[in-house]
């Protein structure tokens, strides 16, 4: 393989165009996961403006681009998928039939190890090193919204009736209800980020927007527009103000769901669920094939999904002391987290505890009931 490694700003316009073309054809060539916007050059370049160590490996065959691997690396040679921690799709974007040697690729990139947690399907040389696999639910809308809604009524009749009834009640109660699929007002984005930060704190989770680079990344992607890629802010308004919002990324065929949140004052109407149905309707009208809800166990995802993709977590390593040390540090923590998430008898008490801690931090009074043993 002829492999060159570039800083984000060094990537030529021709290479970017070739990368985007591979994504646009992916669904026709048996690799639909490669069409995910988190695998787009725009995402990698935006992360490169917010984080140090971002590099892009370009593999060429007969002087033509055959594959692209965006990654982040440390001076010691520890590599991670670009945007690890916020990226919901990772891997090598390549043309049909391309095969590669994972360790040869790492060597050319100067990496002892490459870590991933949302590796898309069809990445055989990397998947061989995966330690865990997880479902990533999607909402298929390629047959139109009415077809999706009919299927939803059949799969989740009670959920569908309840959600649509709440939407009708909101319409009757509010002075005005409107939906904007592609809101360009930055003030609405700030409202969403404030809601999301409050939700993280309320549920005892780490506030992603407290990390300056993540807030900068989202703001940059909000302003990013190209023919195949865009940051999409969708907002549900009632009584003249936002009551639910979502920021995600889209390519021609995929809308990747990322940061949803809503105003707790309107919780009785389930505005977040109403928003997702409106998003599905608008995405279908725009020619999107599916909405990727992302890895993670959530009741609303189980209700909305039509099927599941699979993403993987793990490391690809070379024989190198740095790789050994990295695994020793990372494996126990990941194994513990995955064991808790996978087992309801462990996850549910841990989730309740996090929420209680979140309320304590926010100053609310909490009554802690003793746990039965």
Tab-separated table of C-alpha atoms in Angstrom:
chain	number	residue	atom	x	y	z
A	1	UNK	CA	0.000	0.000	0.000
A	2	UNK	CA	1.146	3.542	-0.796
A	3	UNK	CA	0.188	5.425	2.351
A	4	UNK	CA	0.636	9.143	3.026
A	5	UNK	CA	-0.301	10.895	6.277
A	6	UNK	CA	-1.486	14.507	6.258
A	7	UNK	CA	-2.470	17.162	8.719
A	8	UNK	CA	-6.104	18.208	8.109
A	9	UNK	CA	-5.147	21.475	6.397
A	10	UNK	CA	-2.820	19.665	4.012
A	11	UNK	CA	-5.515	17.479	2.460
A	12	UNK	CA	-6.067	18.531	-1.158
A	13	UNK	CA	-9.426	19.465	-2.628
A	14	UNK	CA	-9.122	16.500	-5.000
A	15	UNK	CA	-8.644	14.080	-2.103
A	16	UNK	CA	-11.600	15.568	-0.235
A	17	UNK	CA	-13.755	15.179	-3.326
A	18	UNK	CA	-12.648	11.550	-3.751
A	19	UNK	CA	-13.453	10.877	-0.070
A	20	UNK	CA	-16.952	12.356	-0.413
A	21	UNK	CA	-17.557	10.421	-3.631
A	22	UNK	CA	-16.767	7.145	-1.863
A	23	UNK	CA	-19.341	8.003	0.791
A	24	UNK	CA	-22.030	8.981	-1.695
A	25	UNK	CA	-21.705	5.637	-3.498
A	26	UNK	CA	-21.365	3.520	-0.359
A	27	UNK	CA	-25.060	2.588	-0.051
A	28	UNK	CA	-25.080	1.376	-3.666
A	29	UNK	CA	-21.949	-0.695	-3.225
A	30	UNK	CA	-22.797	-2.718	-0.140
A	31	UNK	CA	-21.170	-0.526	2.545
A	32	UNK	CA	-23.988	1.749	3.793
A	33	UNK	CA	-22.214	2.402	7.090
A	34	UNK	CA	-19.562	4.414	5.268
A	35	UNK	CA	-22.176	7.034	4.345
A	36	UNK	CA	-22.449	8.133	7.980
A	37	UNK	CA	-21.607	11.852	8.398
A	38	UNK	CA	-19.203	11.093	11.261
A	39	UNK	CA	-17.023	9.483	8.577
A	40	UNK	CA	-17.113	12.567	6.355
A	41	UNK	CA	-14.067	14.739	5.655
A	42	UNK	CA	-15.975	17.733	7.046
A	43	UNK	CA	-16.210	16.078	10.471
A	44	UNK	CA	-12.521	15.134	10.545
A	45	UNK	CA	-11.469	18.632	9.472
A	46	UNK	CA	-13.701	20.242	12.107
A	47	UNK	CA	-12.221	18.041	14.850
A	48	UNK	CA	-8.783	18.995	13.547
A	49	UNK	CA	-9.576	22.657	14.181
A	50	UNK	CA	-10.547	21.867	17.782
A	51	UNK	CA	-8.104	19.119	18.808
A	52	UNK	CA	-4.405	18.551	18.446
A	53	UNK	CA	-2.951	15.454	16.827
A	54	UNK	CA	-5.576	14.923	14.107
A	55	UNK	CA	-4.148	13.233	11.032
A	56	UNK	CA	-5.576	11.695	7.855
A	57	UNK	CA	-4.015	8.671	6.194
A	58	UNK	CA	-4.611	8.438	2.445
A	59	UNK	CA	-4.047	5.060	0.821
A	60	UNK	CA	-3.398	5.160	-2.918
A	61	UNK	CA	-3.434	2.498	-5.571
A	62	UNK	CA	-1.973	3.406	-8.961
A	63	UNK	CA	-1.777	7.028	-7.776
A	64	UNK	CA	-5.545	7.175	-7.117
A	65	UNK	CA	-7.089	7.460	-3.616
A	66	UNK	CA	-8.384	4.079	-2.465
A	67	UNK	CA	-9.056	4.719	1.240
A	68	UNK	CA	-9.029	7.372	3.981
A	69	UNK	CA	-8.450	6.887	7.705
A	70	UNK	CA	-8.884	9.931	9.973
A	71	UNK	CA	-7.370	9.491	13.443
A	72	UNK	CA	-5.854	11.278	16.410
A	73	UNK	CA	-2.460	10.381	17.839
A	74	UNK	CA	-0.211	11.282	20.718
A	75	UNK	CA	3.533	11.839	20.531
A	76	UNK	CA	3.986	8.343	22.013
A	77	UNK	CA	2.061	6.739	19.160
A	78	UNK	CA	-1.284	6.102	20.846
A	79	UNK	CA	-3.999	6.498	18.232
A	80	UNK	CA	-7.741	6.939	18.572
A	81	UNK	CA	-10.611	7.240	16.165
A	82	UNK	CA	-11.064	10.893	15.282
A	83	UNK	CA	-13.466	12.529	17.734
A	84	UNK	CA	-13.451	9.476	20.038
A	85	UNK	CA	-16.002	10.137	22.766
A	86	UNK	CA	-18.391	12.105	20.564
A	87	UNK	CA	-18.174	10.288	17.210
A	88	UNK	CA	-20.905	7.696	16.579
A	89	UNK	CA	-19.316	6.097	13.489
A	90	UNK	CA	-15.657	5.245	12.912
A	91	UNK	CA	-13.544	3.345	10.432
A	92	UNK	CA	-11.704	3.380	7.126
A	93	UNK	CA	-13.611	4.947	4.222
A	94	UNK	CA	-12.668	2.998	1.117
A	95	UNK	CA	-13.688	2.125	-2.406
A	96	UNK	CA	-15.405	-1.204	-3.165
A	97	UNK	CA	-13.277	-4.314	-2.927
A	98	UNK	CA	-10.403	-2.594	-1.130
A	99	UNK	CA	-8.568	-4.750	1.437
A	100	UNK	CA	-5.869	-3.733	3.880
A	101	UNK	CA	-3.478	-5.031	6.485
A	102	UNK	CA	-4.374	-3.350	9.788
A	103	UNK	CA	-0.880	-3.496	11.266
A	104	UNK	CA	0.795	-2.265	8.116
A	105	UNK	CA	-1.608	0.680	8.144
A	106	UNK	CA	-0.803	1.433	11.800
A	107	UNK	CA	2.920	1.284	11.073
A	108	UNK	CA	2.582	3.764	8.223
A	109	UNK	CA	0.579	6.087	10.512
A	110	UNK	CA	3.212	5.904	13.247
A	111	UNK	CA	0.780	4.231	15.641
A	112	UNK	CA	1.371	1.474	18.178
A	113	UNK	CA	-2.366	1.158	18.845
A	114	UNK	CA	-5.585	2.479	17.327
A	115	UNK	CA	-8.650	2.570	19.589
A	116	UNK	CA	-12.280	2.702	18.460
A	117	UNK	CA	-15.689	2.510	20.154
A	118	UNK	CA	-18.139	2.942	17.241
A	119	UNK	CA	-16.545	0.954	14.430
A	120	UNK	CA	-19.048	0.516	11.595
A	121	UNK	CA	-19.792	-2.838	10.003
A	122	UNK	CA	-17.714	-4.161	7.114
A	123	UNK	CA	-14.296	-3.258	8.562
A	124	UNK	CA	-12.942	-6.812	8.604
A	125	UNK	CA	-9.261	-6.162	9.431
A	126	UNK	CA	-10.305	-3.924	12.347
A	127	UNK	CA	-13.358	-5.950	13.429
A	128	UNK	CA	-11.074	-8.937	14.019
A	129	UNK	CA	-9.675	-7.020	17.008
A	130	UNK	CA	-13.056	-5.891	18.421
A	131	UNK	CA	-13.714	-6.806	22.045
A	132	UNK	CA	-17.435	-5.929	22.142
A	133	UNK	CA	-20.281	-5.292	19.715
A	134	UNK	CA	-23.322	-3.126	20.343
A	135	UNK	CA	-26.645	-2.407	18.588
A	136	UNK	CA	-27.132	1.010	17.021
A	137	UNK	CA	-30.860	1.515	16.251
A	138	UNK	CA	-32.045	3.301	13.115
A	139	UNK	CA	-35.306	4.699	11.737
A	140	UNK	CA	-35.751	3.724	8.085
A	141	UNK	CA	-37.623	6.383	6.096
A	142	UNK	CA	-36.477	5.507	2.561
A	143	UNK	CA	-40.017	4.354	1.694
A	144	UNK	CA	-41.529	7.622	2.898
A	145	UNK	CA	-42.776	8.892	6.241
A	146	UNK	CA	-46.269	7.435	5.938
A	147	UNK	CA	-44.790	3.973	5.434
A	148	UNK	CA	-42.566	4.479	8.473
A	149	UNK	CA	-45.504	5.693	10.576
A	150	UNK	CA	-47.656	2.738	9.507
A	151	UNK	CA	-44.879	0.387	10.579
A	152	UNK	CA	-44.501	2.233	13.874
A	153	UNK	CA	-48.219	1.814	14.581
A	154	UNK	CA	-47.833	-1.914	14.005
A	155	UNK	CA	-44.638	-2.362	16.043
A	156	UNK	CA	-45.435	0.019	18.906
A	157	UNK	CA	-49.184	0.753	18.843
A	158	UNK	CA	-49.475	2.116	22.394
A	159	UNK	CA	-46.361	4.278	22.044
A	160	UNK	CA	-47.592	5.702	18.727
A	161	UNK	CA	-51.113	6.460	19.993
A	162	UNK	CA	-49.796	8.131	23.130
A	163	UNK	CA	-47.195	10.254	21.330
A	164	UNK	CA	-49.604	11.468	18.635
A	165	UNK	CA	-52.247	12.212	21.283
A	166	UNK	CA	-49.741	14.340	23.212
A	167	UNK	CA	-48.890	16.198	20.031
A	168	UNK	CA	-52.570	16.964	19.428
A	169	UNK	CA	-52.924	18.145	23.040
A	170	UNK	CA	-49.902	20.418	22.641
A	171	UNK	CA	-51.382	21.876	19.454
A	172	UNK	CA	-54.703	22.546	21.238
A	173	UNK	CA	-53.023	24.054	24.316
A	174	UNK	CA	-50.284	26.217	22.816
A	175	UNK	CA	-50.974	29.440	20.958
A	176	UNK	CA	-48.829	28.178	18.073
A	177	UNK	CA	-46.846	25.002	17.336
A	178	UNK	CA	-44.371	24.919	14.474
A	179	UNK	CA	-41.408	22.824	13.441
A	180	UNK	CA	-38.235	24.070	11.752
A	181	UNK	CA	-36.135	21.256	10.313
A	182	UNK	CA	-33.039	23.310	9.520
A	183	UNK	CA	-32.941	26.232	11.951
A	184	UNK	CA	-30.129	28.686	11.223
A	185	UNK	CA	-30.478	30.892	14.305
A	186	UNK	CA	-27.398	30.401	16.559
A	187	UNK	CA	-29.472	31.461	19.577
A	188	UNK	CA	-31.533	28.280	19.225
A	189	UNK	CA	-28.339	26.223	19.273
A	190	UNK	CA	-27.270	27.905	22.502
A	191	UNK	CA	-30.657	27.060	24.040
A	192	UNK	CA	-30.186	23.408	23.087
A	193	UNK	CA	-26.683	23.304	24.557
A	194	UNK	CA	-27.928	24.843	27.824
A	195	UNK	CA	-30.730	22.262	28.038
A	196	UNK	CA	-28.308	19.441	27.343
A	197	UNK	CA	-25.826	20.640	29.955
A	198	UNK	CA	-28.610	20.837	32.518
A	199	UNK	CA	-29.749	17.320	31.555
A	200	UNK	CA	-26.237	15.936	31.991
A	201	UNK	CA	-25.971	17.495	35.445
A	202	UNK	CA	-29.482	16.455	36.422
A	203	UNK	CA	-28.810	12.821	35.566
A	204	UNK	CA	-25.350	12.738	37.122
A	205	UNK	CA	-23.538	12.468	33.803
A	206	UNK	CA	-20.438	14.326	32.728
A	207	UNK	CA	-21.397	17.547	30.951
A	208	UNK	CA	-19.932	17.260	27.471
A	209	UNK	CA	-20.415	20.956	26.802
A	210	UNK	CA	-18.246	21.773	29.789
A	211	UNK	CA	-15.404	20.626	27.512
A	212	UNK	CA	-14.543	23.693	25.483
A	213	UNK	CA	-13.445	21.705	22.437
A	214	UNK	CA	-16.801	19.897	22.176
A	215	UNK	CA	-18.753	23.162	22.360
A	216	UNK	CA	-16.457	24.646	19.680
A	217	UNK	CA	-16.843	21.546	17.510
A	218	UNK	CA	-20.638	21.692	17.604
A	219	UNK	CA	-20.649	25.402	16.821
A	220	UNK	CA	-18.289	24.875	13.869
A	221	UNK	CA	-20.359	22.015	12.492
A	222	UNK	CA	-23.516	24.112	12.849
A	223	UNK	CA	-21.960	26.543	10.362
A	224	UNK	CA	-20.547	23.824	8.067
A	225	UNK	CA	-22.271	23.455	4.700
A	226	UNK	CA	-21.155	21.532	1.647
A	227	UNK	CA	-23.032	19.704	-1.060
A	228	UNK	CA	-22.918	16.294	0.664
A	229	UNK	CA	-22.712	17.406	4.329
A	230	UNK	CA	-24.400	19.756	6.793
A	231	UNK	CA	-24.932	20.316	10.471
A	232	UNK	CA	-28.714	20.275	11.041
A	233	UNK	CA	-30.440	21.972	13.974
A	234	UNK	CA	-34.112	20.949	14.218
A	235	UNK	CA	-36.415	22.831	16.594
A	236	UNK	CA	-39.994	22.365	17.785
A	237	UNK	CA	-41.549	25.671	18.817
A	238	UNK	CA	-44.647	26.216	20.976
A	239	UNK	CA	-46.024	29.480	22.305
A	240	UNK	CA	-43.309	31.290	20.332
A	241	UNK	CA	-40.337	29.606	22.033
A	242	UNK	CA	-38.303	26.397	21.604
A	243	UNK	CA	-39.645	23.412	23.531
A	244	UNK	CA	-37.469	20.674	21.990
A	245	UNK	CA	-34.390	20.704	19.770
A	246	UNK	CA	-31.868	18.385	18.201
A	247	UNK	CA	-28.499	18.942	16.565
A	248	UNK	CA	-27.145	16.282	14.245
A	249	UNK	CA	-25.194	15.757	11.054
A	250	UNK	CA	-26.423	14.695	7.654
A	251	UNK	CA	-25.094	13.388	4.403
A	252	UNK	CA	-27.137	12.617	1.319
A	253	UNK	CA	-28.500	9.360	2.748
A	254	UNK	CA	-28.037	9.508	6.537
A	255	UNK	CA	-29.132	11.831	9.334
A	256	UNK	CA	-26.991	11.039	12.381
A	257	UNK	CA	-28.833	11.904	15.584
A	258	UNK	CA	-26.474	13.439	18.131
A	259	UNK	CA	-27.678	15.963	20.740
A	260	UNK	CA	-31.441	15.954	21.519
A	261	UNK	CA	-32.956	17.849	24.458
A	262	UNK	CA	-36.182	19.566	25.517
A	263	UNK	CA	-37.604	22.106	27.930
A	264	UNK	CA	-38.577	20.213	31.147
A	265	UNK	CA	-41.542	22.564	31.587
A	266	UNK	CA	-43.157	20.844	28.584
A	267	UNK	CA	-42.237	17.305	29.618
A	268	UNK	CA	-45.864	16.175	29.930
A	269	UNK	CA	-46.221	16.562	26.145
A	270	UNK	CA	-43.118	14.438	25.359
A	271	UNK	CA	-41.812	17.152	23.009
A	272	UNK	CA	-38.632	15.173	22.302
A	273	UNK	CA	-40.638	12.283	20.842
A	274	UNK	CA	-42.812	14.665	18.812
A	275	UNK	CA	-39.601	16.262	17.522
A	276	UNK	CA	-38.189	12.914	16.380
A	277	UNK	CA	-41.323	12.135	14.401
A	278	UNK	CA	-41.205	15.558	12.752
A	279	UNK	CA	-37.511	14.979	11.981
A	280	UNK	CA	-38.328	11.640	10.367
A	281	UNK	CA	-41.015	13.241	8.221
A	282	UNK	CA	-38.748	16.065	7.040
A	283	UNK	CA	-35.783	13.742	6.475
A	284	UNK	CA	-37.896	11.429	4.331
A	285	UNK	CA	-39.005	14.398	2.235
A	286	UNK	CA	-35.328	15.346	1.766
A	287	UNK	CA	-34.429	11.899	0.436
A	288	UNK	CA	-32.666	10.628	3.559
A	289	UNK	CA	-32.686	6.832	3.818
A	290	UNK	CA	-32.495	6.514	7.594
A	291	UNK	CA	-31.933	8.311	10.873
A	292	UNK	CA	-29.135	6.757	12.922
A	293	UNK	CA	-30.136	7.027	16.595
A	294	UNK	CA	-26.688	5.936	17.798
A	295	UNK	CA	-25.401	3.327	20.182
A	296	UNK	CA	-26.939	3.354	23.641
A	297	UNK	CA	-29.839	1.811	25.517
A	298	UNK	CA	-32.783	4.198	25.611
A	299	UNK	CA	-36.473	3.329	25.750
A	300	UNK	CA	-37.390	5.914	23.111
A	301	UNK	CA	-34.872	4.400	20.682
A	302	UNK	CA	-36.400	0.956	21.108
A	303	UNK	CA	-39.830	2.409	20.341
A	304	UNK	CA	-38.798	4.465	17.294
A	305	UNK	CA	-36.384	2.042	15.602
A	306	UNK	CA	-37.117	-0.112	12.581
A	307	UNK	CA	-33.913	-2.176	12.836
A	308	UNK	CA	-30.404	-2.123	14.270
A	309	UNK	CA	-26.927	-1.699	12.898
A	310	UNK	CA	-23.926	-3.028	14.797
A	311	UNK	CA	-20.934	-1.007	15.984
A	312	UNK	CA	-17.817	-2.414	17.627
A	313	UNK	CA	-15.393	-1.417	20.347
A	314	UNK	CA	-11.776	-2.434	20.728
A	315	UNK	CA	-8.145	-1.835	19.763
A	316	UNK	CA	-5.883	-2.716	16.886
A	317	UNK	CA	-2.288	-3.070	18.094
A	318	UNK	CA	1.211	-3.723	16.836
A	319	UNK	CA	3.923	-5.488	18.833
A	320	UNK	CA	5.022	-2.414	20.736
A	321	UNK	CA	5.515	-1.524	24.445
A	322	UNK	CA	3.213	1.484	24.110
A	323	UNK	CA	0.380	-0.780	22.918
A	324	UNK	CA	0.832	-3.078	25.918
A	325	UNK	CA	0.782	-0.193	28.376
A	326	UNK	CA	-2.299	1.361	26.781
A	327	UNK	CA	-4.292	-1.864	26.993
A	328	UNK	CA	-3.303	-2.394	30.627
A	329	UNK	CA	-4.688	1.051	31.491
A	330	UNK	CA	-7.829	0.986	29.370
A	331	UNK	CA	-9.141	-2.577	29.377
A	332	UNK	CA	-10.299	-2.833	33.048
A	333	UNK	CA	-12.289	0.419	32.971
A	334	UNK	CA	-13.992	-0.438	29.673
A	335	UNK	CA	-14.781	-3.971	30.781
A	336	UNK	CA	-16.375	-2.707	33.997
A	337	UNK	CA	-18.450	-0.076	32.216
A	338	UNK	CA	-19.684	-2.514	29.565
A	339	UNK	CA	-20.563	-5.115	32.198
A	340	UNK	CA	-22.700	-2.576	34.069
A	341	UNK	CA	-24.440	-1.291	30.931
A	342	UNK	CA	-25.190	-4.793	29.642
A	343	UNK	CA	-26.793	-6.077	32.854
A	344	UNK	CA	-30.062	-4.410	33.958
A	345	UNK	CA	-29.615	-5.586	37.549
A	346	UNK	CA	-26.406	-3.506	37.651
A	347	UNK	CA	-27.266	-0.661	35.262
A	348	UNK	CA	-30.585	0.384	36.832
A	349	UNK	CA	-29.231	0.901	40.389
A	350	UNK	CA	-26.173	2.694	38.969
A	351	UNK	CA	-28.417	4.935	36.854
A	352	UNK	CA	-30.602	5.779	39.867
A	353	UNK	CA	-27.522	6.604	41.920
A	354	UNK	CA	-26.175	8.925	39.220
A	355	UNK	CA	-29.498	10.757	39.053
A	356	UNK	CA	-29.570	11.184	42.843
A	357	UNK	CA	-26.039	12.546	42.786
A	358	UNK	CA	-27.040	14.904	39.993
A	359	UNK	CA	-29.916	16.255	42.076
A	360	UNK	CA	-27.632	16.715	45.072
A	361	UNK	CA	-25.166	18.707	42.945
A	362	UNK	CA	-27.987	20.890	41.637
A	363	UNK	CA	-29.157	21.656	45.180
A	364	UNK	CA	-32.352	19.596	45.188
A	365	UNK	CA	-33.478	17.692	48.279
A	366	UNK	CA	-33.116	13.951	47.820
A	367	UNK	CA	-34.430	11.095	49.914
A	368	UNK	CA	-32.176	8.062	49.502
A	369	UNK	CA	-33.975	4.787	50.147
A	370	UNK	CA	-31.937	1.894	51.534
A	371	UNK	CA	-30.957	-0.728	48.982
A	372	UNK	CA	-32.089	-4.269	49.622
A	373	UNK	CA	-29.357	-6.883	49.668
